[in-house]
Coordinates of C-alpha atoms and ligand atoms in Angstrom, one line a residue:
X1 CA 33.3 19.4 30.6
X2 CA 34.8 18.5 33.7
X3 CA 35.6 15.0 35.5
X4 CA 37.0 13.8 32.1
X5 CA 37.7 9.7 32.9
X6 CA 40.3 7.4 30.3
X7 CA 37.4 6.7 28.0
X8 CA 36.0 10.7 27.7
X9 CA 38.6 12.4 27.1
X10 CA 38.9 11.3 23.1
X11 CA 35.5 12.4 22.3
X12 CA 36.1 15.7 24.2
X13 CA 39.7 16.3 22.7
X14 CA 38.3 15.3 19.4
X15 CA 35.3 18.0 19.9
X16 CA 37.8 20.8 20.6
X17 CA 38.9 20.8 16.8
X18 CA 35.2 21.4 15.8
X19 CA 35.7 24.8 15.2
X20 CA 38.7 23.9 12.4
X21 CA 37.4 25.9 9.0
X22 CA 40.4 22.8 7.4
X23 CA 38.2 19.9 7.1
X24 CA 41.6 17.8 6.0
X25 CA 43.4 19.1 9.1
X26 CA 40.7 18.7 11.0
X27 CA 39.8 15.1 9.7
X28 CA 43.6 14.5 10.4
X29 CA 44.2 15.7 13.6
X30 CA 40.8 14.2 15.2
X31 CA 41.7 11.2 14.0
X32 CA 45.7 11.2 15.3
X33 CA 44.0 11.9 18.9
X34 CA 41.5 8.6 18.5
X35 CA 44.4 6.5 16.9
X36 CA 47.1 8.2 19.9
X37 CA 44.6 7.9 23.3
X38 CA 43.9 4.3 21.5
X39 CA 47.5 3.0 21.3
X40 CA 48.2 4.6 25.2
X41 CA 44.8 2.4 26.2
X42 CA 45.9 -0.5 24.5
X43 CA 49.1 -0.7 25.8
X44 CA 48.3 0.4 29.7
X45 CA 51.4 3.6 29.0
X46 CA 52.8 4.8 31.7
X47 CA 54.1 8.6 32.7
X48 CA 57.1 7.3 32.7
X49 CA 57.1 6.1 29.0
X50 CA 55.5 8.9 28.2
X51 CA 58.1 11.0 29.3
X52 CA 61.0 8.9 27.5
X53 CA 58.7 8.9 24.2
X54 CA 58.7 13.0 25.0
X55 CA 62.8 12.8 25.5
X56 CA 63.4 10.4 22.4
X57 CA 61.6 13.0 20.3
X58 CA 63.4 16.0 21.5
X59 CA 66.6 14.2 20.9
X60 CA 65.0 13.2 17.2
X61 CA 64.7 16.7 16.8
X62 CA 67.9 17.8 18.2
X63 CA 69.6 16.0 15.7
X64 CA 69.0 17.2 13.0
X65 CA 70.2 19.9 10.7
X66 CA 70.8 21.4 7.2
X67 CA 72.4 18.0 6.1
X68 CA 70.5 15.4 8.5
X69 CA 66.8 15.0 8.6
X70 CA 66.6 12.1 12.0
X71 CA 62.8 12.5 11.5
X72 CA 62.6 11.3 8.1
X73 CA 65.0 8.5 9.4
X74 CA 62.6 7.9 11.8
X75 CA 59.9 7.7 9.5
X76 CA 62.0 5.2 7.4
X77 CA 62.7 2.6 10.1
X78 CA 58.9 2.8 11.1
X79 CA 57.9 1.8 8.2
X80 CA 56.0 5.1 7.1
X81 CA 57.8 6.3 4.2
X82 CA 56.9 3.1 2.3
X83 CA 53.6 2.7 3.9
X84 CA 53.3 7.0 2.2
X85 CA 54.7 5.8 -0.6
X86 CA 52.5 2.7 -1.0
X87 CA 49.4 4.8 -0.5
X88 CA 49.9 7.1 -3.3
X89 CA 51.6 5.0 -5.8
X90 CA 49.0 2.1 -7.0
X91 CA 50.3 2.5 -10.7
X92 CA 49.5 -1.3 -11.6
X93 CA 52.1 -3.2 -13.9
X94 CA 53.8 -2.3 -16.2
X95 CA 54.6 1.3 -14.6
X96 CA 57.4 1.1 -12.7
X97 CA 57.3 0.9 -9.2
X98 CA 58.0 3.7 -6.5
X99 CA 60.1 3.7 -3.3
X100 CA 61.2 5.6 -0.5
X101 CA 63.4 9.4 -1.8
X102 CA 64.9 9.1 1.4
X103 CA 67.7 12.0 2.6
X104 CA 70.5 12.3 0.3
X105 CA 68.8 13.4 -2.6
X106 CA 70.4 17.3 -3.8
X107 CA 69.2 19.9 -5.4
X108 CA 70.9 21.4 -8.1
X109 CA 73.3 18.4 -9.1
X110 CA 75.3 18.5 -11.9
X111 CA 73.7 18.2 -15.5
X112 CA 75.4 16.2 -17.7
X113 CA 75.9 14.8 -21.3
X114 CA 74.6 11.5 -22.4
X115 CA 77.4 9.1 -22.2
X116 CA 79.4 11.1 -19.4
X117 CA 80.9 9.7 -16.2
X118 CA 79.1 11.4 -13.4
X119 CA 81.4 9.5 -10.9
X120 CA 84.0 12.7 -10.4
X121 CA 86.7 10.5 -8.4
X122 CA 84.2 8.5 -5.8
X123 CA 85.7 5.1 -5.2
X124 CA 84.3 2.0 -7.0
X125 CA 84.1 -0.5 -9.2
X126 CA 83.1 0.9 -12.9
X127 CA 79.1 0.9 -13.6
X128 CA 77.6 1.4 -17.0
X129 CA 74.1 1.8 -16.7
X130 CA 71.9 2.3 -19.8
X131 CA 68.1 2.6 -19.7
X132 CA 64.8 3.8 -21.4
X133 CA 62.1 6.0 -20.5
X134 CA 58.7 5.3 -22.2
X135 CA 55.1 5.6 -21.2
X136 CA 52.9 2.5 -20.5
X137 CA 52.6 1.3 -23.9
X138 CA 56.3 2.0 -24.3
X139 CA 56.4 4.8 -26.5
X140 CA 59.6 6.4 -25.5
X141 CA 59.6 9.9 -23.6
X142 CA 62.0 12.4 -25.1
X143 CA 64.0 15.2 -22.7
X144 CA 62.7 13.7 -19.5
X145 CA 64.8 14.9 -16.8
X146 CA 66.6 11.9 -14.6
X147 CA 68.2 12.8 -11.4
X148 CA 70.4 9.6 -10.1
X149 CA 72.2 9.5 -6.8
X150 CA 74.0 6.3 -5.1
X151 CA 76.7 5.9 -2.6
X152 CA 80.5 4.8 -3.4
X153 CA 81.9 1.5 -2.6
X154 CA 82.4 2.7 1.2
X155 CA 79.0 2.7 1.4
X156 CA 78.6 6.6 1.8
X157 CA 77.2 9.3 -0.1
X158 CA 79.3 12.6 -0.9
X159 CA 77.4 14.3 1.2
X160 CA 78.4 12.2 3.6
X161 CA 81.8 13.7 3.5
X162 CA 82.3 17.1 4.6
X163 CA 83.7 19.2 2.1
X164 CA 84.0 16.5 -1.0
X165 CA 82.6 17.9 -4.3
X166 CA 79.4 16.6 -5.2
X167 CA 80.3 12.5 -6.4
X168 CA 78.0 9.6 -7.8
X169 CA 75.4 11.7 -8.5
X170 CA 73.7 14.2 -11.5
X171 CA 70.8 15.0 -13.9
X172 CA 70.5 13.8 -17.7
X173 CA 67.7 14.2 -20.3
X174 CA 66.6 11.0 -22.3
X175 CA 67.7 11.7 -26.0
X176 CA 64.5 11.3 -28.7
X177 CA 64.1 7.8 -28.3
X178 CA 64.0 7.6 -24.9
X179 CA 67.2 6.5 -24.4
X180 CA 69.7 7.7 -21.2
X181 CA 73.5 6.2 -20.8
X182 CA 75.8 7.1 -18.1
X183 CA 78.3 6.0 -16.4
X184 CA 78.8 5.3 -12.4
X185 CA 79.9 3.0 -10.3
X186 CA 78.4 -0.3 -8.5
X187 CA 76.3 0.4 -5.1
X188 CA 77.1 -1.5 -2.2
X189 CA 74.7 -2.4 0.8
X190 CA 75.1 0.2 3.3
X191 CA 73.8 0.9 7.1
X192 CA 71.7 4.4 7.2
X193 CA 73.0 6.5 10.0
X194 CA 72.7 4.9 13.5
X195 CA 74.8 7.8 15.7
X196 CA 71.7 9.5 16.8
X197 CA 68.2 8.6 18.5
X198 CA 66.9 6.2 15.4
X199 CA 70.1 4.3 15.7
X200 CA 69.6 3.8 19.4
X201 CA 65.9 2.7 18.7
X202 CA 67.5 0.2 16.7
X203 CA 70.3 -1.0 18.7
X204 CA 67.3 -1.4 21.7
X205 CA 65.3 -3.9 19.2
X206 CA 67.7 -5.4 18.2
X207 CA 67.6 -4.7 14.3
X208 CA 70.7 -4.5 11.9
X209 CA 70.4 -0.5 10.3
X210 CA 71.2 -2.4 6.2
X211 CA 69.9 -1.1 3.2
X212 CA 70.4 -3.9 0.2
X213 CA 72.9 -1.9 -2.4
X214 CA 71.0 0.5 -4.7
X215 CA 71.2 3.4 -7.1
X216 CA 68.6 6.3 -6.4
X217 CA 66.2 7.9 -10.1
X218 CA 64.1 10.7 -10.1
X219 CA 62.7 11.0 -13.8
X220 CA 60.2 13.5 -14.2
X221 CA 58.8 14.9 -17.6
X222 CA 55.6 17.0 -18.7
X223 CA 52.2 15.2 -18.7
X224 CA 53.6 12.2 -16.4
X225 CA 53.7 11.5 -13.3
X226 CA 57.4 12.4 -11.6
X227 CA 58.8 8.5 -10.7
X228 CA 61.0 8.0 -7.5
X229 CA 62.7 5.0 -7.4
X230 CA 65.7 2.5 -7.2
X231 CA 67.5 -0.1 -9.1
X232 CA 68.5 -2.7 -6.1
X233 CA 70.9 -5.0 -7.3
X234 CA 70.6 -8.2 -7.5
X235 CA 71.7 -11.0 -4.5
X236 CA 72.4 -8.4 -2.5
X237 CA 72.0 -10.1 0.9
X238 CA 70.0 -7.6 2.2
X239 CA 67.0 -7.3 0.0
X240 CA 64.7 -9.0 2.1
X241 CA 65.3 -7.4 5.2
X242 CA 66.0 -3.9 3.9
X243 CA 65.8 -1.7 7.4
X244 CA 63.6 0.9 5.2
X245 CA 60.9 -1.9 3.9
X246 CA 61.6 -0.3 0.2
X247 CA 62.5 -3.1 -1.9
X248 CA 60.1 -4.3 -4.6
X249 CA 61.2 -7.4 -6.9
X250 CA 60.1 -5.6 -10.1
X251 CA 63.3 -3.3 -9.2
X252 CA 66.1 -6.0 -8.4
X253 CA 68.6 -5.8 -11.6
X254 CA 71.2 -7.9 -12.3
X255 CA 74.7 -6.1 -13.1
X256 CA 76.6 -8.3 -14.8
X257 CA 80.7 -8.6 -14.9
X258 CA 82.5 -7.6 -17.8
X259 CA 86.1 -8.3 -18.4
X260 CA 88.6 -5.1 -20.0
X261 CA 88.7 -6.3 -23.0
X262 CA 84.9 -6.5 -23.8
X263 CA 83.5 -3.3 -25.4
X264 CA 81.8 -1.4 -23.2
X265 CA 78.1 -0.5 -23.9
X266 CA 78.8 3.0 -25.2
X267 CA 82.4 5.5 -25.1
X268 CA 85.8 4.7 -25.7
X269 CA 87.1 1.1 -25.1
X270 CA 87.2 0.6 -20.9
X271 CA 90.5 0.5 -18.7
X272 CA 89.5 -2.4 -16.5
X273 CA 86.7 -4.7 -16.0
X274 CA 83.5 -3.2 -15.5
X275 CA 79.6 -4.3 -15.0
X276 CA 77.1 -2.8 -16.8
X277 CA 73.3 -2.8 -15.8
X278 CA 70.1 -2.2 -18.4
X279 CA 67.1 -0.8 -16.9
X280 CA 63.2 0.3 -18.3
X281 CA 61.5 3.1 -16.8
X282 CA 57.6 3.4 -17.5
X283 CA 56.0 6.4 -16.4
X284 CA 51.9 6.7 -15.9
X285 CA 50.7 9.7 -17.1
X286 CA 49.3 12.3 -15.4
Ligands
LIG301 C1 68.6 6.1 1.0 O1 68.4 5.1 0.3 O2 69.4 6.9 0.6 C2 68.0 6.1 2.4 C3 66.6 5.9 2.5 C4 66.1 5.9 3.8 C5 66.8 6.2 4.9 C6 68.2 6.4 4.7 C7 68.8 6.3 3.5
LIG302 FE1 70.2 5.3 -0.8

């Protein structure tokens, strides 16, 4: 077809996929083309936005690396990753709720005890968390493997600091009840990394780059479906206007203040006053 006008193009564009043996590829990328040449209608684009669009995305790409993933970011700010996440997670109450995984996540962290302290010298204020895994009628789910992760009070992850050992983070395994107990530290609010091309989106429109303090889980066990989440805590002034769009209210916590002298939940008496927070997983089944 020749003499292809603003309007023609999309059907012919679209047609040039026919042959595609995928029909989900091909259902996907014919309709990326009709949602793409609609936006660049709608909005009268230009060559020259085109072109920064083109430049932004190189840069997007340019950044990142082993350790920094500036598309995911990207996908965060938009508002994709939850919009994903949204999609595939309509579990209705009581399962607990899913959010964004997001970058810091690591393979292979340290498996620990019950009971341990997986903080391994990261600064911050002393966190015991306790919890229980069950299904939806809350039957408790034995050996399910939990992965948590969560920055320090400087509001970074280890992996955030080049050469540190791996802090803050680790798997468990519920006992037979259900139950898992470890010990952390409190999150803080913290801004997701703004020294590349998603920061300078942001900086351009004028939004703050916050997420509301949080502590990362990844429980999965046979016969359920694997749960990624947080536990936000509580008044954390950011947990309306988290830059990510993760927060749900069904995962705020409180984590209340405990002075020294007060027995812990679980281990030896503490050496200073600590907060501990209580949490209920419940997985759907597969
Ligand atoms: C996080 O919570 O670790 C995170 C999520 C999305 C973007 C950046 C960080
Ligand atoms: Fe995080």
């Amino acid at each position: 077809m020749r003499n292809i006008d603003h309007q023609s193009i999309t059907a012919e564009v679209i047609a040039r996929f026919q042959e595609c043996t995928e029909p989900r590829l091909k259902y996907l990328l014919s309709e990326l083309v009709q949602s793409l040449h609609d936006y660049a209608r709608k909005v009268a684009l230009t060559e020259q936005e085109l072109m920064a669009a083109i430049g932004f995305l190189t840069a997007t790409g340019q950044k990142c690396d082993d350790k920094r993933q500036e598309f995911i970011l990207l996908s965060d700010v938009l508002g994709l990753s939850m919009l994903a996440v949204a999609l595939n997670n309509k579990f209705p109450p009581p399962a607990t709720e899913a959010t964004v995984f997001g970058p810091f996540y690591v393979q292979g962290a340290p498996v620990y005890p019950l009971g341990a302290n997986i903080v391994q010298g990261a600064p911050g204020e002393p966190l015991y968390v306790t919890a229980t895994v069950t299904d939806l009628a809350g039957e408790p789910i034995a050996n399910a493997l939990v992965n948590t992760w969560q920055a320090d009070s400087d509001g970074l992850y280890d992996v955030q600091r080049p050469g540190q050992p791996l802090q803050a983070r680790g798997a468990l395994r519920t006992d037979g009840q259900g139950r898992l107990y470890f010990k952390s530290i409190v999150p803080v609010p913290y801004p997701v990394p703004t020294d590349g091309p998603v920061g300078d989106i942001l900086r351009a429109s004028g939004r703050h780059p916050w997420r509301p303090a949080h502590i990362h889980f990844m429980i999965e066990a046979p016969g359920f479906r694997t749960l990624v989440t947080h536990i936000f805590r509580d008044g954390d002034p950011y947990l309306d206007s988290d830059v990510v769009f993760g927060v749900r209210s069904s995962l705020v916590a409180a984590m209340p203040y405990h002075p020294a002298d007060e027995p812990p939940p679980f281990g030896p008496a503490a050496e200073q006053a600590f907060r501990t927070l209580d949490i209920s997983f419940r997985l759907t089944s597969q």
